[in-house]
PDB file of C-alpha atoms in Angstrom:
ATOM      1  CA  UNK A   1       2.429 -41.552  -6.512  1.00  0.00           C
ATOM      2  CA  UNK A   2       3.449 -40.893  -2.957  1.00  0.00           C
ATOM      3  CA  UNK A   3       1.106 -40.971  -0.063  1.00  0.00           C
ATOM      4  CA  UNK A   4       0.260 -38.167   1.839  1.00  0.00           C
ATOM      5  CA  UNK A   5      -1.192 -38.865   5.036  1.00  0.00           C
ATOM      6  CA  UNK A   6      -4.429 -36.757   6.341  1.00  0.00           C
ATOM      7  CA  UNK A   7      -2.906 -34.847   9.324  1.00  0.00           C
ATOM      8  CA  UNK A   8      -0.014 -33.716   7.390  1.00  0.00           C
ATOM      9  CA  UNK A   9      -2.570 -32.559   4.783  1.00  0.00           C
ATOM     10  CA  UNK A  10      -4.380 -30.785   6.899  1.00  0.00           C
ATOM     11  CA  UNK A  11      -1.176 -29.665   8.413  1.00  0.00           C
ATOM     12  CA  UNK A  12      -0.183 -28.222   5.209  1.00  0.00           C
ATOM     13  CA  UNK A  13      -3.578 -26.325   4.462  1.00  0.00           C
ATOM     14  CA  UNK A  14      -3.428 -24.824   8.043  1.00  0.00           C
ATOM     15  CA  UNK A  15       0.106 -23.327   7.464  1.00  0.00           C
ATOM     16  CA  UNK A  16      -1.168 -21.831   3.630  1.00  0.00           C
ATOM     17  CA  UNK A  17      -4.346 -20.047   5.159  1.00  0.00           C
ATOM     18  CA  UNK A  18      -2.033 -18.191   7.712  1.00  0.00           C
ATOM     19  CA  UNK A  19       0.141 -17.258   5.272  1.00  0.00           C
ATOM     20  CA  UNK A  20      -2.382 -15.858   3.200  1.00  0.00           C
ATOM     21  CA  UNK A  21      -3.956 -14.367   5.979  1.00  0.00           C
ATOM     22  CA  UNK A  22      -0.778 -13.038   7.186  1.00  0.00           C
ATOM     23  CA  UNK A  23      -0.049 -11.063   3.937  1.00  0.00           C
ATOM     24  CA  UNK A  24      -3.824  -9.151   3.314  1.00  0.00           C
ATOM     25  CA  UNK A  25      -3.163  -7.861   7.147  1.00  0.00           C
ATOM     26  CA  UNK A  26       0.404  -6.321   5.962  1.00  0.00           C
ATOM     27  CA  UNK A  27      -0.639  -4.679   2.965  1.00  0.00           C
ATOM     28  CA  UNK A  28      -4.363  -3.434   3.222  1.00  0.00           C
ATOM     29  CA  UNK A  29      -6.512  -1.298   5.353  1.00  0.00           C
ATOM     30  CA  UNK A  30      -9.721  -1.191   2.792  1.00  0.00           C
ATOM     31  CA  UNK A  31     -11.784  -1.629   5.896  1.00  0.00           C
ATOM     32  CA  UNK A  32     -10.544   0.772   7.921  1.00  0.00           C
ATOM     33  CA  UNK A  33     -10.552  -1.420  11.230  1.00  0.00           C
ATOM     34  CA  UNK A  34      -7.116  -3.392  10.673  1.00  0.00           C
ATOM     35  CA  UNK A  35      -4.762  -0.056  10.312  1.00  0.00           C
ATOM     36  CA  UNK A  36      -3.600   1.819  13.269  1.00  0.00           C
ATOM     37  CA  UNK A  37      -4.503   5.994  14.319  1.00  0.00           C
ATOM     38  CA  UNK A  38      -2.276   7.951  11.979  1.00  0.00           C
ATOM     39  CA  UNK A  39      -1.353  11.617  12.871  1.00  0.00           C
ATOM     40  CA  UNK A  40      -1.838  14.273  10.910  1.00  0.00           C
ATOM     41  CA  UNK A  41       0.687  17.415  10.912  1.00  0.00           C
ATOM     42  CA  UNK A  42      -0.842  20.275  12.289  1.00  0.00           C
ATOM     43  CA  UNK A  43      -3.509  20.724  15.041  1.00  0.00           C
ATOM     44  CA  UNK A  44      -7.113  20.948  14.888  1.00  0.00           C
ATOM     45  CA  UNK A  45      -9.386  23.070  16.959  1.00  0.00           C
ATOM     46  CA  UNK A  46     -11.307  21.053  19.892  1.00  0.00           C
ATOM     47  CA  UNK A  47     -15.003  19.609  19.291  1.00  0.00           C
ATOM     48  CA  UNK A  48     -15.791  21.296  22.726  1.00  0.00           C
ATOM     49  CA  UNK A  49     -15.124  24.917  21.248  1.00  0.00           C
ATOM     50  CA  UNK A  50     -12.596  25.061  24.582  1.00  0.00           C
ATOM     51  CA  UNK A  51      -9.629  27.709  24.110  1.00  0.00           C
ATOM     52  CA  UNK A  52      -7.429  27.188  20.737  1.00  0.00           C
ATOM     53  CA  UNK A  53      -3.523  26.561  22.265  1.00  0.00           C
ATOM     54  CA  UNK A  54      -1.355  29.070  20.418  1.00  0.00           C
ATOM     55  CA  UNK A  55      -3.833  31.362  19.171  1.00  0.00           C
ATOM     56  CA  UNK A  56      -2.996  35.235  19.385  1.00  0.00           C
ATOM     57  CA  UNK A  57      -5.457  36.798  21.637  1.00  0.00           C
ATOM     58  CA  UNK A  58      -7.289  39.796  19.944  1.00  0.00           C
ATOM     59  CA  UNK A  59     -10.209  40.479  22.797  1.00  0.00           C
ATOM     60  CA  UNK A  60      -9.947  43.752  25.047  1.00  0.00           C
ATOM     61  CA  UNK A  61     -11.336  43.890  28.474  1.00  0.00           C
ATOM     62  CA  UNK A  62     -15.089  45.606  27.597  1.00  0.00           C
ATOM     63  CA  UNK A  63     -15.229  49.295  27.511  1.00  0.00           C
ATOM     64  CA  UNK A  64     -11.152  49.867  26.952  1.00  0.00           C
ATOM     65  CA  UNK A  65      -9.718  51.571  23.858  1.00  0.00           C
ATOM     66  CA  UNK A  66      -8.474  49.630  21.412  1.00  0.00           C
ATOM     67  CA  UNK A  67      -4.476  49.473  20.934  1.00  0.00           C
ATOM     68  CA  UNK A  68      -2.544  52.862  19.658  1.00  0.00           C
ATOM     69  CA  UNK A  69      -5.965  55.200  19.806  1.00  0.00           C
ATOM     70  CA  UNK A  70      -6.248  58.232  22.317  1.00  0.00           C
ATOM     71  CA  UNK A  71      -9.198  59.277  23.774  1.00  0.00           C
ATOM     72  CA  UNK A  72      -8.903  63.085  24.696  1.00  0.00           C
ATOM     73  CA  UNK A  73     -11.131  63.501  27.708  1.00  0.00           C
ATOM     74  CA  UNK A  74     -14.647  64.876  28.210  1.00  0.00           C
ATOM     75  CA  UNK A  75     -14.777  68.288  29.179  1.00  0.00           C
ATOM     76  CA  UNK A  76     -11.718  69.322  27.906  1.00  0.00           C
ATOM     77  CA  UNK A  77     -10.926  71.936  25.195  1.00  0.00           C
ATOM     78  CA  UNK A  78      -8.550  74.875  24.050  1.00  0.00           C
ATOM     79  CA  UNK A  79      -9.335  78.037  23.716  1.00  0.00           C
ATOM     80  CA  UNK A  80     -10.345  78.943  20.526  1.00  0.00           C
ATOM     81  CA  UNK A  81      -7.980  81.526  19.883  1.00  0.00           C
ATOM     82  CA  UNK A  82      -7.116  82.521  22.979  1.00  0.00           C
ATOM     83  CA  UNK A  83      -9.781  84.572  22.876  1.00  0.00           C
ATOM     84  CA  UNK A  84     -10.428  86.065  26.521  1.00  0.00           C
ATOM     85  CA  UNK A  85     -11.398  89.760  27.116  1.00  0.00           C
ATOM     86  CA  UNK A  86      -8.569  91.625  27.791  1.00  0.00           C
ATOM     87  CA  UNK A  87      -8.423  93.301  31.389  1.00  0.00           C
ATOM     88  CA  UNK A  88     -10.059  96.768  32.085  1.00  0.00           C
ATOM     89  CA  UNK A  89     -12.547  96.509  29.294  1.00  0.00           C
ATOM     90  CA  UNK A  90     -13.822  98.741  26.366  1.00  0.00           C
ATOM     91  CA  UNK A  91     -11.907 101.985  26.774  1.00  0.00           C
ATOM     92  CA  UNK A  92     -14.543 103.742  24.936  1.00  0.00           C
ATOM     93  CA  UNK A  93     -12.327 106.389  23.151  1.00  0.00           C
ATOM     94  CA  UNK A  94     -12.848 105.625  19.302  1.00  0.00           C
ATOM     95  CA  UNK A  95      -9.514 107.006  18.544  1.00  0.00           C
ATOM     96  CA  UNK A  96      -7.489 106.864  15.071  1.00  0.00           C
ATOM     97  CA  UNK A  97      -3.842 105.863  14.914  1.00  0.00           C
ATOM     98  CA  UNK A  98      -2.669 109.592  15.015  1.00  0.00           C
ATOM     99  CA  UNK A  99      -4.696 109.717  18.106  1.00  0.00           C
ATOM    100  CA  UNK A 100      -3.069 106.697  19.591  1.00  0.00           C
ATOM    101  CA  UNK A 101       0.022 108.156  18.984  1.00  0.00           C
ATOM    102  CA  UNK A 102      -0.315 111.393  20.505  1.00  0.00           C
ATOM    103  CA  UNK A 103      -2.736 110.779  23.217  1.00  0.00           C
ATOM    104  CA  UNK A 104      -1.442 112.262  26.916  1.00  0.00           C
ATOM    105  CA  UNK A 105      -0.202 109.486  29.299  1.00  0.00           C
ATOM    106  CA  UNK A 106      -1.517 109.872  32.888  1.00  0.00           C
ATOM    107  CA  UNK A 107       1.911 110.796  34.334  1.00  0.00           C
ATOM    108  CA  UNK A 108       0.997 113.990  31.597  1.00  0.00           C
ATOM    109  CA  UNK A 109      -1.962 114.809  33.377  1.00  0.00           C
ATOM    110  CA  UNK A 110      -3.202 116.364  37.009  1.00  0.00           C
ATOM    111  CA  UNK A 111      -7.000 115.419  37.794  1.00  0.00           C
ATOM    112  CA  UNK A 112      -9.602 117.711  39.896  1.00  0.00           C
ATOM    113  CA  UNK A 113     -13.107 117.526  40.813  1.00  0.00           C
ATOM    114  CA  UNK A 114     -15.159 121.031  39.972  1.00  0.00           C
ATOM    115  CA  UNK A 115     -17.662 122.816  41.737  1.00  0.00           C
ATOM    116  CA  UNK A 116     -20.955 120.972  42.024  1.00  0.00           C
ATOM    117  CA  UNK A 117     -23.457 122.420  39.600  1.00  0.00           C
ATOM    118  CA  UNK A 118     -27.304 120.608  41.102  1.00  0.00           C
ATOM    119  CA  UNK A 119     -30.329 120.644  38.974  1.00  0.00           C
ATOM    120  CA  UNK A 120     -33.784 118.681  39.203  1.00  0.00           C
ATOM    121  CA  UNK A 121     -32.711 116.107  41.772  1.00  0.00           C
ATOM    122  CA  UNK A 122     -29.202 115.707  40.126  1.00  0.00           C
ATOM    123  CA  UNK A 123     -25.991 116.157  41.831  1.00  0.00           C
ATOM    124  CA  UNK A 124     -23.440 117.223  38.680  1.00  0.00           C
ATOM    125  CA  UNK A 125     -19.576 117.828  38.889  1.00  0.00           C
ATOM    126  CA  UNK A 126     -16.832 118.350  36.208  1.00  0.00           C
ATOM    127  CA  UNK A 127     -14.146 116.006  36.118  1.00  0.00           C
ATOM    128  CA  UNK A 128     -11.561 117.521  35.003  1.00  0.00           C
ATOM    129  CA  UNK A 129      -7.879 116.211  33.257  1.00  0.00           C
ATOM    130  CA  UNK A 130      -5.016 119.231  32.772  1.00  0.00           C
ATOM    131  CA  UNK A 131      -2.356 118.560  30.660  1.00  0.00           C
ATOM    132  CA  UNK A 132       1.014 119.354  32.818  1.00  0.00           C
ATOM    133  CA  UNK A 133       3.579 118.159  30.251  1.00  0.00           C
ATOM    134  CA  UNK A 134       5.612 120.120  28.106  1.00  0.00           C
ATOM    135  CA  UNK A 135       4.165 118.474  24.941  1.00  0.00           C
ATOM    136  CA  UNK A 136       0.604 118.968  23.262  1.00  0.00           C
ATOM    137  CA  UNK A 137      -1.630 115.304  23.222  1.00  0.00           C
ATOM    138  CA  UNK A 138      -4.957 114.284  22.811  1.00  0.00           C
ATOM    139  CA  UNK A 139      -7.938 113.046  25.009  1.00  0.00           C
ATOM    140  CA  UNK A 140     -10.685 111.305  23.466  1.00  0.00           C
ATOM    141  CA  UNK A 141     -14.106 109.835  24.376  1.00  0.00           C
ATOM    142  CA  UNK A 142     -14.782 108.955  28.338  1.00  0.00           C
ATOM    143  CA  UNK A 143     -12.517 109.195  31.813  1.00  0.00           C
ATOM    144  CA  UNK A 144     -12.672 106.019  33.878  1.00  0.00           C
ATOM    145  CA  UNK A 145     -13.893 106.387  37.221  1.00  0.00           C
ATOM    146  CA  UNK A 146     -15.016 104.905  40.582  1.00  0.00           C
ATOM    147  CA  UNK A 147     -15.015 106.172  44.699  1.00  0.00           C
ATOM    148  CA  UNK A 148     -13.229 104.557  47.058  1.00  0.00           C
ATOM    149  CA  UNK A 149     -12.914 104.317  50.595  1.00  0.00           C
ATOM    150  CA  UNK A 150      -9.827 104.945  52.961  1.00  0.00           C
ATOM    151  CA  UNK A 151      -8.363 101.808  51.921  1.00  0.00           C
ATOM    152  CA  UNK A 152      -8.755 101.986  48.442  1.00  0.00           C
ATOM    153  CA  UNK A 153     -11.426 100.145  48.701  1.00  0.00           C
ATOM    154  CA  UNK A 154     -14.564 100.283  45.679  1.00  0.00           C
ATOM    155  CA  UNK A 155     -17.858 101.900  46.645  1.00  0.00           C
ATOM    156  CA  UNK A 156     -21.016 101.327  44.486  1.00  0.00           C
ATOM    157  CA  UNK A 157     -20.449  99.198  41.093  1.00  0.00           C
ATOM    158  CA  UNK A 158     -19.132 101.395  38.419  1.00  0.00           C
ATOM    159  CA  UNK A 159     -20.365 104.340  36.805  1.00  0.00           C
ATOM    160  CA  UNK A 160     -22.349 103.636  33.799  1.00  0.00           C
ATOM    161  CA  UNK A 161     -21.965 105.896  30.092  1.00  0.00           C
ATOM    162  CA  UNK A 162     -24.006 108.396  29.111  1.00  0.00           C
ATOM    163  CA  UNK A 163     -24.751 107.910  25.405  1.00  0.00           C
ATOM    164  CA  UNK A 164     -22.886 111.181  23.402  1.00  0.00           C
ATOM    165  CA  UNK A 165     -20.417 111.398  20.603  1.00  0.00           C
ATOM    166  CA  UNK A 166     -16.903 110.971  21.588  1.00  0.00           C
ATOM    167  CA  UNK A 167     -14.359 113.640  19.693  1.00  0.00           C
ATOM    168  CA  UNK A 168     -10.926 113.958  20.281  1.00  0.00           C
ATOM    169  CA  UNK A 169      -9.881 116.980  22.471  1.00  0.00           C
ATOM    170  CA  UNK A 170      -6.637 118.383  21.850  1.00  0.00           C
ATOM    171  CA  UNK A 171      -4.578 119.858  25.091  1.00  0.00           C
ATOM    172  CA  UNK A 172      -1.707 122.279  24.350  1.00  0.00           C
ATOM    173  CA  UNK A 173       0.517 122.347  27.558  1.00  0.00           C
ATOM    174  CA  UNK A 174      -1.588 123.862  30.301  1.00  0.00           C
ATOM    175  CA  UNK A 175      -4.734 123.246  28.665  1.00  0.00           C
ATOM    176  CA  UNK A 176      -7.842 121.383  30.337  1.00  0.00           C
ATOM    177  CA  UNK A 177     -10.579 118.828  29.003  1.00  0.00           C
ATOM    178  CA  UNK A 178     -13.291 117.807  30.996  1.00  0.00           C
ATOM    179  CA  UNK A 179     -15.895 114.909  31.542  1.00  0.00           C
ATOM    180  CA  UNK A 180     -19.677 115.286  33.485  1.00  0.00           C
ATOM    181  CA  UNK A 181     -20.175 112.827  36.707  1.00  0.00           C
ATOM    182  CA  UNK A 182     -23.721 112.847  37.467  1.00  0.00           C
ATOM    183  CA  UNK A 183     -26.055 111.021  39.876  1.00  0.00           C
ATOM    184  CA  UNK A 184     -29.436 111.547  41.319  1.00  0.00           C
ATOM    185  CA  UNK A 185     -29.550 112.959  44.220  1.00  0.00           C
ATOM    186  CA  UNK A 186     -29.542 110.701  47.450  1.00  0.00           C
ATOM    187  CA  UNK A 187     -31.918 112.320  49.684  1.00  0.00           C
ATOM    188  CA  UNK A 188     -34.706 112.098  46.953  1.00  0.00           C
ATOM    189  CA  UNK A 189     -34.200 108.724  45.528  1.00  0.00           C
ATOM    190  CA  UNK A 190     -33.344 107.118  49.189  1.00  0.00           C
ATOM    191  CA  UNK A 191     -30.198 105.521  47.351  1.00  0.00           C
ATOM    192  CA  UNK A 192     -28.231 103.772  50.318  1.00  0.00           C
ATOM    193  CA  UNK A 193     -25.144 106.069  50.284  1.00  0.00           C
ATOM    194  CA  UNK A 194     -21.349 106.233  51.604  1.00  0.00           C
ATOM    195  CA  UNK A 195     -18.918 108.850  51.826  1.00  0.00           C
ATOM    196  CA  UNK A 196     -15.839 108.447  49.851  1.00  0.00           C
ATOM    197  CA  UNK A 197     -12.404 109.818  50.633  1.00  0.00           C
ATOM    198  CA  UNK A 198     -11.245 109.423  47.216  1.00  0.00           C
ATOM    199  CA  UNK A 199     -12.554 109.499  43.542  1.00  0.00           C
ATOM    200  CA  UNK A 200      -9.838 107.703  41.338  1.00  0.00           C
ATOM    201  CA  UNK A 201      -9.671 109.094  37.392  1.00  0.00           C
ATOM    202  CA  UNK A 202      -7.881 106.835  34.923  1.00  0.00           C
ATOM    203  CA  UNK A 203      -7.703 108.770  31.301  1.00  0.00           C
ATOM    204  CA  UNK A 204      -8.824 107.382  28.203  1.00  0.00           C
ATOM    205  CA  UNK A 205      -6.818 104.455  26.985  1.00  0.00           C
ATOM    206  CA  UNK A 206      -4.323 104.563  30.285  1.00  0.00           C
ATOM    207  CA  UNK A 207      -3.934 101.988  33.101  1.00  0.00           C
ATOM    208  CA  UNK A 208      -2.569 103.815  35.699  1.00  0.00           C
ATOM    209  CA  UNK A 209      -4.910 106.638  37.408  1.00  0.00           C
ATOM    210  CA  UNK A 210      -5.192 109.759  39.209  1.00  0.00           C
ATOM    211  CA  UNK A 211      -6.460 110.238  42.716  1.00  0.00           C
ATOM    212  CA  UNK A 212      -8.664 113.151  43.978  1.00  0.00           C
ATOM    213  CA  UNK A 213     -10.001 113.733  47.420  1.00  0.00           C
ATOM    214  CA  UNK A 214     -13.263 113.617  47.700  1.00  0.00           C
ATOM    215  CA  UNK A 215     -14.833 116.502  50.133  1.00  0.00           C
ATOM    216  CA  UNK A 216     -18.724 116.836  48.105  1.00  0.00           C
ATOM    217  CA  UNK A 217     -20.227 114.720  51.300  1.00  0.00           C
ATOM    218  CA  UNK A 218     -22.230 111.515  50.162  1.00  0.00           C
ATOM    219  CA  UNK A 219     -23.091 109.572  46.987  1.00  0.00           C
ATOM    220  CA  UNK A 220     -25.357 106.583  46.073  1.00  0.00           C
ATOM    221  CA  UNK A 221     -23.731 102.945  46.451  1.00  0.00           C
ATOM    222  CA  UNK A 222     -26.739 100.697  46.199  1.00  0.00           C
ATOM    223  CA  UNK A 223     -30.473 100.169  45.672  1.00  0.00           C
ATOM    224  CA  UNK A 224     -32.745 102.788  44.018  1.00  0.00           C
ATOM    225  CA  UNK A 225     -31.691 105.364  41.840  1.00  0.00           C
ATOM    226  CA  UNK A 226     -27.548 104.569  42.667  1.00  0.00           C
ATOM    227  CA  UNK A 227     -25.907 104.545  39.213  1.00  0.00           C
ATOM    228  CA  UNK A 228     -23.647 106.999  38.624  1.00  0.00           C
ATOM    229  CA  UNK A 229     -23.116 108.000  34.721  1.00  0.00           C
ATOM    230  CA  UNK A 230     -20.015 109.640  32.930  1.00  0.00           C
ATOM    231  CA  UNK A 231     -19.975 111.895  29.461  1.00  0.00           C
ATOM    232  CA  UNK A 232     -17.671 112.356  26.958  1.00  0.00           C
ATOM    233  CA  UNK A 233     -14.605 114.685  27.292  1.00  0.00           C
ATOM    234  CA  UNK A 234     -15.551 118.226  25.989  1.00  0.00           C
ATOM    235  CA  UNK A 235     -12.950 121.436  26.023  1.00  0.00           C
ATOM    236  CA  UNK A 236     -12.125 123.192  28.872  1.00  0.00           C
ATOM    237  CA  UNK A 237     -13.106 123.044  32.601  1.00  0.00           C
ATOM    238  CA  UNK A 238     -17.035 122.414  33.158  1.00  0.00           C
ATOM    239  CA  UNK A 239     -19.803 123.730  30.722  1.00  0.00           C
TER     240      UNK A 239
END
């Protein structure tokens, strides 16, 4: 049996428990404290709730429209329709197709003013529309009309309708129609009043008008009792 001396013994258990030691530390990390931080692929969003790196932003500043939508603006809108009077008004005349057709254009027609016929406080005058063409044609329902001044200039608002029937009054070459202007006289109602130089005429349905000089002295432009009416288009040249 050979001898083993005691610090070589000891020497030899030393070496064994390092060994040992030495191999559990490579292979195991049970306890979690001997193994090193491993990383993970990927990233993880911070314990501070700070901003994520790489993340699409999908905020908009507060109070502007999200991405691809339009906004039309307050206030704005079409015109339903385009549905605006058209100029000059209501002509007033009522009249068929046939009418339409054949009605007498105002280069057709010659306009005068007829003697004044006054009753109870009213001032009343023919207006009257000749037919100068070589054709027969039709005037139907109420005359347009308004004074002027020098210039051309309106006086008074304009003349209101009288209600009445409107017919359609046929004018052979030569032949006359006419229409009542009426208005209360100024010296009783204390109307404020001008003196026209002109009264302009525009026939039914027509744009263009006919001038007539005005020589019956004053009419009412404003305040009490100043309207001025019109009637409907009768035959011939004053009642």
């Amino acid at each position: 049996m050979a001898y083993t001396s005691p610090s070589r013994h000891r020497t030899a258990l030393l070496a064994s428990s390092v060994a040992v030691l030495g191999l559990l530390t490579a292979c195991g990390n049970g306890t979690g404290t001997a193994s090193p931080p491993q990383k993970v692929p990927g990233t993880a969003a911070p314990a501070t709730g700070g901003p994520t790196t790489g993340a699409p932003a999908t905020s908009t500043a507060p109070g502007s429209a999200p991405s691809g939508t339009t906004t039309a603006p307050e206030g704005t809108a079409t015109h339903p329709g385009s549905s605006s009077p058209s100029a000059g008004g209501d002509s007033g005349s009522g009249t068929g197709t046939t009418a339409r057709g054949t009605r007498c254009h105002t280069s057709e027609l010659k306009a005068t003013v007829g003697r004044n016929d006054p009753g109870a406080g009213q001032e009343n005058f023919p207006v009257v529309l000749t037919n100068t063409s070589g054709r027969t044609c039709t005037v139907h329902g109420y005359p347009g009309a308004a004074f002027v001044d020098a210039s051309g200039r309106q006086l008074g608002p304009d003349p209101k309708r009288e209600s009445g029937t409107p017919s359609t009054v046929t004018l052979r070459p030569g032949a006359s129609a006419w229409a009542g202007l009426t208005f209360s006289n100024p010296g009783v109602s204390g109307a404020r009043t001008a003196t026209p130089a002109s009264l302009i005429v525009t026939p039914p349905d027509e744009r263009d008008h006919l001038t007539v000089t005005w020589t019956a002295g004053q009419v009412p432009v404003g305040g009490n009792a100043s309207s001025v009416f019109l009637t409907v288009f009768s035959p011939g040249t004053g009642p």
